[in-house]
Amino acid sequence: MAAESQAADSVGIVEPQSLHFPEPIRLESGHTLPEFNLVFETYGTLNADASNAVLICHALSGHHHAAGYHSREDRKPGWWDACIGPGKPIDTNKFFVVCPNNLGGCHGSTGPASENPDTGRPYGPDFPVITVRDWVKSQARLADRLGIDQWAAVIGGSLGGMQALDWAIHYPERIRHAVVIAATPRLTAQNIAFNEVARRAITSDPEFHEGRYLENNAIPQRGLMLARMVGHITYLSDVSMGEKFGRELRDHAYHFGFDVEFQVESYLQYQGVRFSESFDANTYLLMTRALDYFDPAREFGNDLTRAMAEARCRFLVLSFSSDWRFAPEHSQKLVNAMVDARRDVSYAEIDSDWGHDAFLVPNERYESLFRAYMNRVAKEHGDAG
Amino acid sequence: MAAESQAADSVGIVEPQSLHFPEPIRLESGHTLPEFNLVFETYGTLNADASNAVLICHALSGHHHAAGYHSREDRKPGWWDACIGPGKPIDTNKFFVVCPNNLGGCHGSTGPASENPDTGRPYGPDFPVITVRDWVKSQARLADRLGIDQWAAVIGGSLGGMQALDWAIHYPERIRHAVVIAATPRLTAQNIAFNEVARRAITSDPEFHEGRYLENNAIPQRGLMLARMVGHITYLSDVSMGEKFGRELRDHAYHFGFDVEFQVESYLQYQGVRFSESFDANTYLLMTRALDYFDPAREFGNDLTRAMAEARCRFLVLSFSSDWRFAPEHSQKLVNAMVDARRDVSYAEIDSDWGHDAFLVPNERYESLFRAYMNRVAKEHGDAG
């Protein structure tokens, strides 16, 4: 039996790479990181004039492993394997795809769990707050090092879509297309509230040790688990949870107690535990705060149209009907500002029951729109491989 | 300046009463409580033939103090003072209003913080799981003691509405009207998931001590706070949170940190702390579990119409447009089953931005529909006072 990694539409076995950036980077907060590493993966081949490069920006709990497998035994591909590969919407026969782990992350790029060169100990809570702008700035340095002056496209879902937007506004000459999926030009009070619950769950866990859990050989597992449970509910929809679990009982009968009774409880606990074993708590705080702070209109007098007028690229904006985290109205506001700023934008609301997570779930219309748009992007650089 | 308690439409100063029920009560779980107390308040006067009594059922974090003030210095009235009082929708010039604290509660009725007669210590986690049916059964005993054979109406919002429904199904001869507001015939997977997060926040707090926190001179405050924060988000709507807080900053500028930055964070923390100082953790577990288990169709082959066919009373069902916890579709399902069962039902979806909490918030159409319905109920017993 052939491994999944040998499927014709898979990028196959991939290997993460890492680059060290020895120059200090000044962050939006005013703090400076003296140096940093970015870990990333690439799929496909950069063409001679470096015109076919595509940047994939990950969301809250994502990382650099977006497609393919790390070994033949690896049964689970990268998180966006559904969209990246030969013949897939982001076609690796046509594009050179770059996906970094964000600064502040916990999968190899410099983050709170990394050693602070000033102290020789983990940064922990001393790692500065990172914003979407900071990520884009660090990604621009990565592009420099890879010899990419201009991305054919910057693409992302959710928090990743915010990075694509920020690229468009702050590096207008370095991006030809931005694909902004299930994103928002800024969080609502409800969005911020859910993030705050997640953060509070982590920071109020006695094992958090004010962020110095690593030095205390501890992990705020209960807090991370709760944070993930809350997050997970907001990524799904009432409908998709209903279809997946309904009120199904784990054991056909009521037991009148507080152990797991309904399937949905069992699922959430499983997801929570798994997450708490693999994700860094300080990174979770940073990522959710970056979401809260994102508000590109802010520096343009709270005028999103003025912000969008900075952009020179073309846009594809996609939203999903059952997404109640960043509902289609969020994308519509964004599109309205783009239109008002006379930007070139294609927009579609995709029918899906999968809530916010729909951007990761195979869906015929989604794939066909995405593929058609990316084919046009590819045409601009003559399908060069 | 006159105290609020002297306003013409206030029930004024009220005093809680308590009754001891020395007979054992067998619960739906199969467990038996050997005896119990119920604390309650009454407003208005029971008429000669006891035909003007109205039962108010409280929701998750509610209690027996639904209207009026406990003293002249008391600045905050009971939780449903907007609807209960002379000339208000539940007119105390016409009705004798009874509002108990539910069994398992933490405001005076027997609950997990009460002394277990078998051990002389607090019940704590040994207090049996209580269901909506159990509450109704205990309320029926209260009615017996008060000499009320039949309620003119049983009224409740949210979890309180579920009790009104259960009265209609299981004591058809003892209730003439049921007013079911912002309720549901059963929770969805998403509803259960939010409850499970709240419970998990409490039980994973090290100060929970497996439910024996009182004996350990501890309180799982962090867990209760998180539970309340999650709950609070689901009681409000995205719109009402947006109107109330938007992205307003506490201090006009970004500080790039994890202290309170947005007003909504400050509000949630305040609510969470206040709640954690006043509510019993084991009671919170019981109340959320009662919500999860409620499913009156279950004993009728999952056929809600058959369940509703048991009822003999008339119904008023109200839902609120922005309620995403128990959205109008929940009420519509209920109404459809009532109509299929040829029950007499009036239904309205009230336009409101206040989410699930709308049933507690003054609203012209809500009040006028509620008042008109209750006036008709009063006419049946000849406006006797």
PDB file of C-alpha atoms in Angstrom, chain A residues 28-31 127 129 131 186-194 196-206 222-223 225-226 229-230 233-234 236-238 241-242 245-247 249 252-262 264-265 268-269 282 285-286 288-289 291-295 298 324-325 330, chain B residues 28-31 127 129 131 186-194 196-206 222-223 225-226 229-230 233-234 236-238 241-242 245-247 249 252-262 264-265 268-269 282 285-286 288-289 291-295 298 324-325 330:
ATOM      1  CA  GLU A  28       5.222  47.980  16.621  1.00  0.00           C
ATOM      2  CA  SER A  29       5.202  48.008  20.429  1.00  0.00           C
ATOM      3  CA  GLY A  30       8.488  49.937  20.445  1.00  0.00           C
ATOM      4  CA  HIS A  31      10.451  46.927  21.654  1.00  0.00           C
ATOM      5  CA  PHE A 127       8.938  38.090  24.881  1.00  0.00           C
ATOM      6  CA  VAL A 129       3.911  41.512  22.194  1.00  0.00           C
ATOM      7  CA  THR A 131       1.383  42.373  16.005  1.00  0.00           C
ATOM      8  CA  ARG A 186     -10.948  44.160  12.937  1.00  0.00           C
ATOM      9  CA  LEU A 187     -12.363  42.144  15.792  1.00  0.00           C
ATOM     10  CA  THR A 188     -15.693  42.904  17.427  1.00  0.00           C
ATOM     11  CA  ALA A 189     -16.171  43.199  21.182  1.00  0.00           C
ATOM     12  CA  GLN A 190     -17.503  39.628  21.182  1.00  0.00           C
ATOM     13  CA  ASN A 191     -14.396  38.359  19.373  1.00  0.00           C
ATOM     14  CA  ILE A 192     -12.141  40.129  21.873  1.00  0.00           C
ATOM     15  CA  ALA A 193     -14.242  38.780  24.748  1.00  0.00           C
ATOM     16  CA  PHE A 194     -13.729  35.174  23.655  1.00  0.00           C
ATOM     17  CA  GLU A 196      -9.914  37.312  26.800  1.00  0.00           C
ATOM     18  CA  VAL A 197     -11.623  34.243  28.278  1.00  0.00           C
ATOM     19  CA  ALA A 198      -8.991  32.040  26.644  1.00  0.00           C
ATOM     20  CA  ARG A 199      -6.129  34.198  27.939  1.00  0.00           C
ATOM     21  CA  ARG A 200      -7.630  34.428  31.414  1.00  0.00           C
ATOM     22  CA  ALA A 201      -7.996  30.610  31.487  1.00  0.00           C
ATOM     23  CA  ILE A 202      -4.269  30.329  30.821  1.00  0.00           C
ATOM     24  CA  THR A 203      -2.997  33.101  33.071  1.00  0.00           C
ATOM     25  CA  SER A 204      -5.211  32.089  36.016  1.00  0.00           C
ATOM     26  CA  ASP A 205      -3.902  28.514  35.928  1.00  0.00           C
ATOM     27  CA  PRO A 206      -1.559  28.191  38.945  1.00  0.00           C
ATOM     28  CA  ARG A 222      -5.766  23.084  32.330  1.00  0.00           C
ATOM     29  CA  GLY A 223      -5.738  26.654  31.088  1.00  0.00           C
ATOM     30  CA  MET A 225      -7.248  23.029  27.452  1.00  0.00           C
ATOM     31  CA  LEU A 226     -10.008  25.478  28.370  1.00  0.00           C
ATOM     32  CA  MET A 229     -12.261  24.295  24.066  1.00  0.00           C
ATOM     33  CA  VAL A 230     -13.625  27.850  23.881  1.00  0.00           C
ATOM     34  CA  ILE A 233     -16.639  26.119  19.735  1.00  0.00           C
ATOM     35  CA  THR A 234     -16.167  29.448  17.978  1.00  0.00           C
ATOM     36  CA  LEU A 236     -17.392  25.497  14.371  1.00  0.00           C
ATOM     37  CA  SER A 237     -21.023  26.460  13.799  1.00  0.00           C
ATOM     38  CA  ASP A 238     -24.133  25.516  15.735  1.00  0.00           C
ATOM     39  CA  MET A 241     -21.740  20.776  15.811  1.00  0.00           C
ATOM     40  CA  GLY A 242     -25.353  19.645  15.594  1.00  0.00           C
ATOM     41  CA  PHE A 245     -22.678  15.392  17.551  1.00  0.00           C
ATOM     42  CA  GLY A 246     -26.277  16.456  18.058  1.00  0.00           C
ATOM     43  CA  ARG A 247     -27.285  15.378  21.561  1.00  0.00           C
ATOM     44  CA  LEU A 249     -24.913  10.269  24.308  1.00  0.00           C
ATOM     45  CA  HIS A 252     -27.188   5.684  25.195  1.00  0.00           C
ATOM     46  CA  ALA A 253     -28.553   6.610  28.639  1.00  0.00           C
ATOM     47  CA  TYR A 254     -28.448   9.502  31.103  1.00  0.00           C
ATOM     48  CA  HIS A 255     -26.189   8.841  34.086  1.00  0.00           C
ATOM     49  CA  PHE A 256     -27.108  11.985  36.004  1.00  0.00           C
ATOM     50  CA  GLY A 257     -23.577  13.038  36.774  1.00  0.00           C
ATOM     51  CA  PHE A 258     -20.749  15.242  35.623  1.00  0.00           C
ATOM     52  CA  ASP A 259     -18.644  12.719  33.746  1.00  0.00           C
ATOM     53  CA  VAL A 260     -18.747  12.858  29.979  1.00  0.00           C
ATOM     54  CA  GLU A 261     -22.345  12.223  28.981  1.00  0.00           C
ATOM     55  CA  PHE A 262     -22.708  13.771  25.526  1.00  0.00           C
ATOM     56  CA  VAL A 264     -19.644  16.723  22.134  1.00  0.00           C
ATOM     57  CA  GLU A 265     -18.130  16.857  25.636  1.00  0.00           C
ATOM     58  CA  LEU A 268     -13.953  18.919  23.180  1.00  0.00           C
ATOM     59  CA  GLN A 269     -11.989  17.316  25.979  1.00  0.00           C
ATOM     60  CA  ASN A 282       2.738  32.266  25.965  1.00  0.00           C
ATOM     61  CA  LEU A 285      -1.459  34.721  24.489  1.00  0.00           C
ATOM     62  CA  LEU A 286       0.583  36.523  21.824  1.00  0.00           C
ATOM     63  CA  THR A 288      -4.809  36.139  20.457  1.00  0.00           C
ATOM     64  CA  ARG A 289      -3.501  39.604  21.341  1.00  0.00           C
ATOM     65  CA  LEU A 291      -5.894  39.373  16.686  1.00  0.00           C
ATOM     66  CA  ASP A 292      -7.303  41.909  19.162  1.00  0.00           C
ATOM     67  CA  TYR A 293      -4.922  44.665  18.111  1.00  0.00           C
ATOM     68  CA  PHE A 294      -5.361  44.215  14.360  1.00  0.00           C
ATOM     69  CA  ASP A 295      -7.125  47.297  13.035  1.00  0.00           C
ATOM     70  CA  ARG A 298      -6.588  52.908  12.984  1.00  0.00           C
ATOM     71  CA  TRP A 324     -20.121  33.416  13.149  1.00  0.00           C
ATOM     72  CA  ARG A 325     -16.625  34.277  14.360  1.00  0.00           C
ATOM     73  CA  HIS A 330     -16.910  41.334   8.247  1.00  0.00           C
TER      74      HIS A 330
ATOM     75  CA  GLU B  28     -35.354  11.717  38.400  1.00  0.00           C
ATOM     76  CA  SER B  29     -31.845  10.335  38.872  1.00  0.00           C
ATOM     77  CA  GLY B  30     -33.196   7.692  41.239  1.00  0.00           C
ATOM     78  CA  HIS B  31     -31.651   9.356  44.281  1.00  0.00           C
ATOM     79  CA  PHE B 127     -25.721  16.498  46.424  1.00  0.00           C
ATOM     80  CA  VAL B 129     -27.988  15.862  40.199  1.00  0.00           C
ATOM     81  CA  THR B 131     -33.338  18.018  36.739  1.00  0.00           C
ATOM     82  CA  ARG B 186     -33.689  21.062  24.264  1.00  0.00           C
ATOM     83  CA  LEU B 187     -30.111  22.259  24.051  1.00  0.00           C
ATOM     84  CA  THR B 188     -28.003  21.953  20.910  1.00  0.00           C
ATOM     85  CA  ALA B 189     -24.504  20.493  20.867  1.00  0.00           C
ATOM     86  CA  GLN B 190     -23.130  24.049  20.897  1.00  0.00           C
ATOM     87  CA  ASN B 191     -25.202  24.917  23.988  1.00  0.00           C
ATOM     88  CA  ILE B 192     -23.941  21.820  25.776  1.00  0.00           C
ATOM     89  CA  ALA B 193     -20.387  22.597  24.683  1.00  0.00           C
ATOM     90  CA  PHE B 194     -20.452  26.052  26.296  1.00  0.00           C
ATOM     91  CA  GLU B 196     -19.107  21.917  29.479  1.00  0.00           C
ATOM     92  CA  VAL B 197     -16.425  24.623  29.182  1.00  0.00           C
ATOM     93  CA  ALA B 198     -17.940  26.394  32.193  1.00  0.00           C
ATOM     94  CA  ARG B 199     -18.063  23.205  34.240  1.00  0.00           C
ATOM     95  CA  ARG B 200     -14.561  22.211  33.228  1.00  0.00           C
ATOM     96  CA  ALA B 201     -13.291  25.662  34.260  1.00  0.00           C
ATOM     97  CA  ILE B 202     -14.734  25.079  37.728  1.00  0.00           C
ATOM     98  CA  THR B 203     -13.771  21.444  38.224  1.00  0.00           C
ATOM     99  CA  SER B 204     -10.217  21.936  36.931  1.00  0.00           C
ATOM    100  CA  ASP B 205      -9.580  24.777  39.389  1.00  0.00           C
ATOM    101  CA  PRO B 206      -7.274  23.311  42.074  1.00  0.00           C
ATOM    102  CA  ARG B 222     -10.869  31.414  39.097  1.00  0.00           C
ATOM    103  CA  GLY B 223     -13.063  28.668  37.707  1.00  0.00           C
ATOM    104  CA  MET B 225     -15.009  33.618  37.096  1.00  0.00           C
ATOM    105  CA  LEU B 226     -14.189  31.908  33.792  1.00  0.00           C
ATOM    106  CA  MET B 229     -17.295  35.139  31.548  1.00  0.00           C
ATOM    107  CA  VAL B 230     -18.159  32.440  29.003  1.00  0.00           C
ATOM    108  CA  ILE B 233     -20.748  36.318  26.279  1.00  0.00           C
ATOM    109  CA  THR B 234     -23.461  33.846  25.304  1.00  0.00           C
ATOM    110  CA  LEU B 236     -25.352  38.988  25.088  1.00  0.00           C
ATOM    111  CA  SER B 237     -25.284  39.372  21.320  1.00  0.00           C
ATOM    112  CA  ASP B 238     -22.461  40.429  19.044  1.00  0.00           C
ATOM    113  CA  MET B 241     -21.609  43.936  22.946  1.00  0.00           C
ATOM    114  CA  GLY B 242     -20.615  46.061  19.988  1.00  0.00           C
ATOM    115  CA  PHE B 245     -18.225  48.379  24.229  1.00  0.00           C
ATOM    116  CA  GLY B 246     -17.188  48.266  20.586  1.00  0.00           C
ATOM    117  CA  ARG B 247     -13.400  48.317  20.496  1.00  0.00           C
ATOM    118  CA  LEU B 249      -9.975  51.194  24.897  1.00  0.00           C
ATOM    119  CA  HIS B 252      -7.263  55.605  24.525  1.00  0.00           C
ATOM    120  CA  ALA B 253      -4.017  53.963  23.413  1.00  0.00           C
ATOM    121  CA  TYR B 254      -2.574  50.498  22.805  1.00  0.00           C
ATOM    122  CA  HIS B 255      -0.171  49.381  25.534  1.00  0.00           C
ATOM    123  CA  PHE B 256       0.924  46.173  23.815  1.00  0.00           C
ATOM    124  CA  GLY B 257       0.479  43.917  26.802  1.00  0.00           C
ATOM    125  CA  PHE B 258      -1.922  41.546  28.490  1.00  0.00           C
ATOM    126  CA  ASP B 259      -3.430  43.860  31.071  1.00  0.00           C
ATOM    127  CA  VAL B 260      -6.947  45.085  30.433  1.00  0.00           C
ATOM    128  CA  GLU B 261      -6.815  47.068  27.199  1.00  0.00           C
ATOM    129  CA  PHE B 262     -10.371  47.020  25.850  1.00  0.00           C
ATOM    130  CA  VAL B 264     -15.097  44.702  27.164  1.00  0.00           C
ATOM    131  CA  GLU B 265     -12.273  42.913  28.984  1.00  0.00           C
ATOM    132  CA  LEU B 268     -16.151  40.734  31.792  1.00  0.00           C
ATOM    133  CA  GLN B 269     -13.580  40.597  34.543  1.00  0.00           C
ATOM    134  CA  ASN B 282     -21.508  23.070  42.881  1.00  0.00           C
ATOM    135  CA  LEU B 285     -22.551  22.610  37.926  1.00  0.00           C
ATOM    136  CA  LEU B 286     -26.038  21.375  38.823  1.00  0.00           C
ATOM    137  CA  THR B 288     -25.877  23.751  33.771  1.00  0.00           C
ATOM    138  CA  ARG B 289     -26.397  19.984  33.894  1.00  0.00           C
ATOM    139  CA  LEU B 291     -30.046  22.533  31.147  1.00  0.00           C
ATOM    140  CA  ASP B 292     -28.151  19.795  29.272  1.00  0.00           C
ATOM    141  CA  TYR B 293     -30.520  17.037  30.364  1.00  0.00           C
ATOM    142  CA  PHE B 294     -33.754  18.904  29.620  1.00  0.00           C
ATOM    143  CA  ASP B 295     -35.446  17.135  26.712  1.00  0.00           C
ATOM    144  CA  ARG B 298     -37.271  12.012  25.238  1.00  0.00           C
ATOM    145  CA  TRP B 324     -28.131  33.164  19.597  1.00  0.00           C
ATOM    146  CA  ARG B 325     -28.097  30.967  22.697  1.00  0.00           C
ATOM    147  CA  HIS B 330     -35.764  26.952  19.121  1.00  0.00           C
TER     148      HIS B 330
END
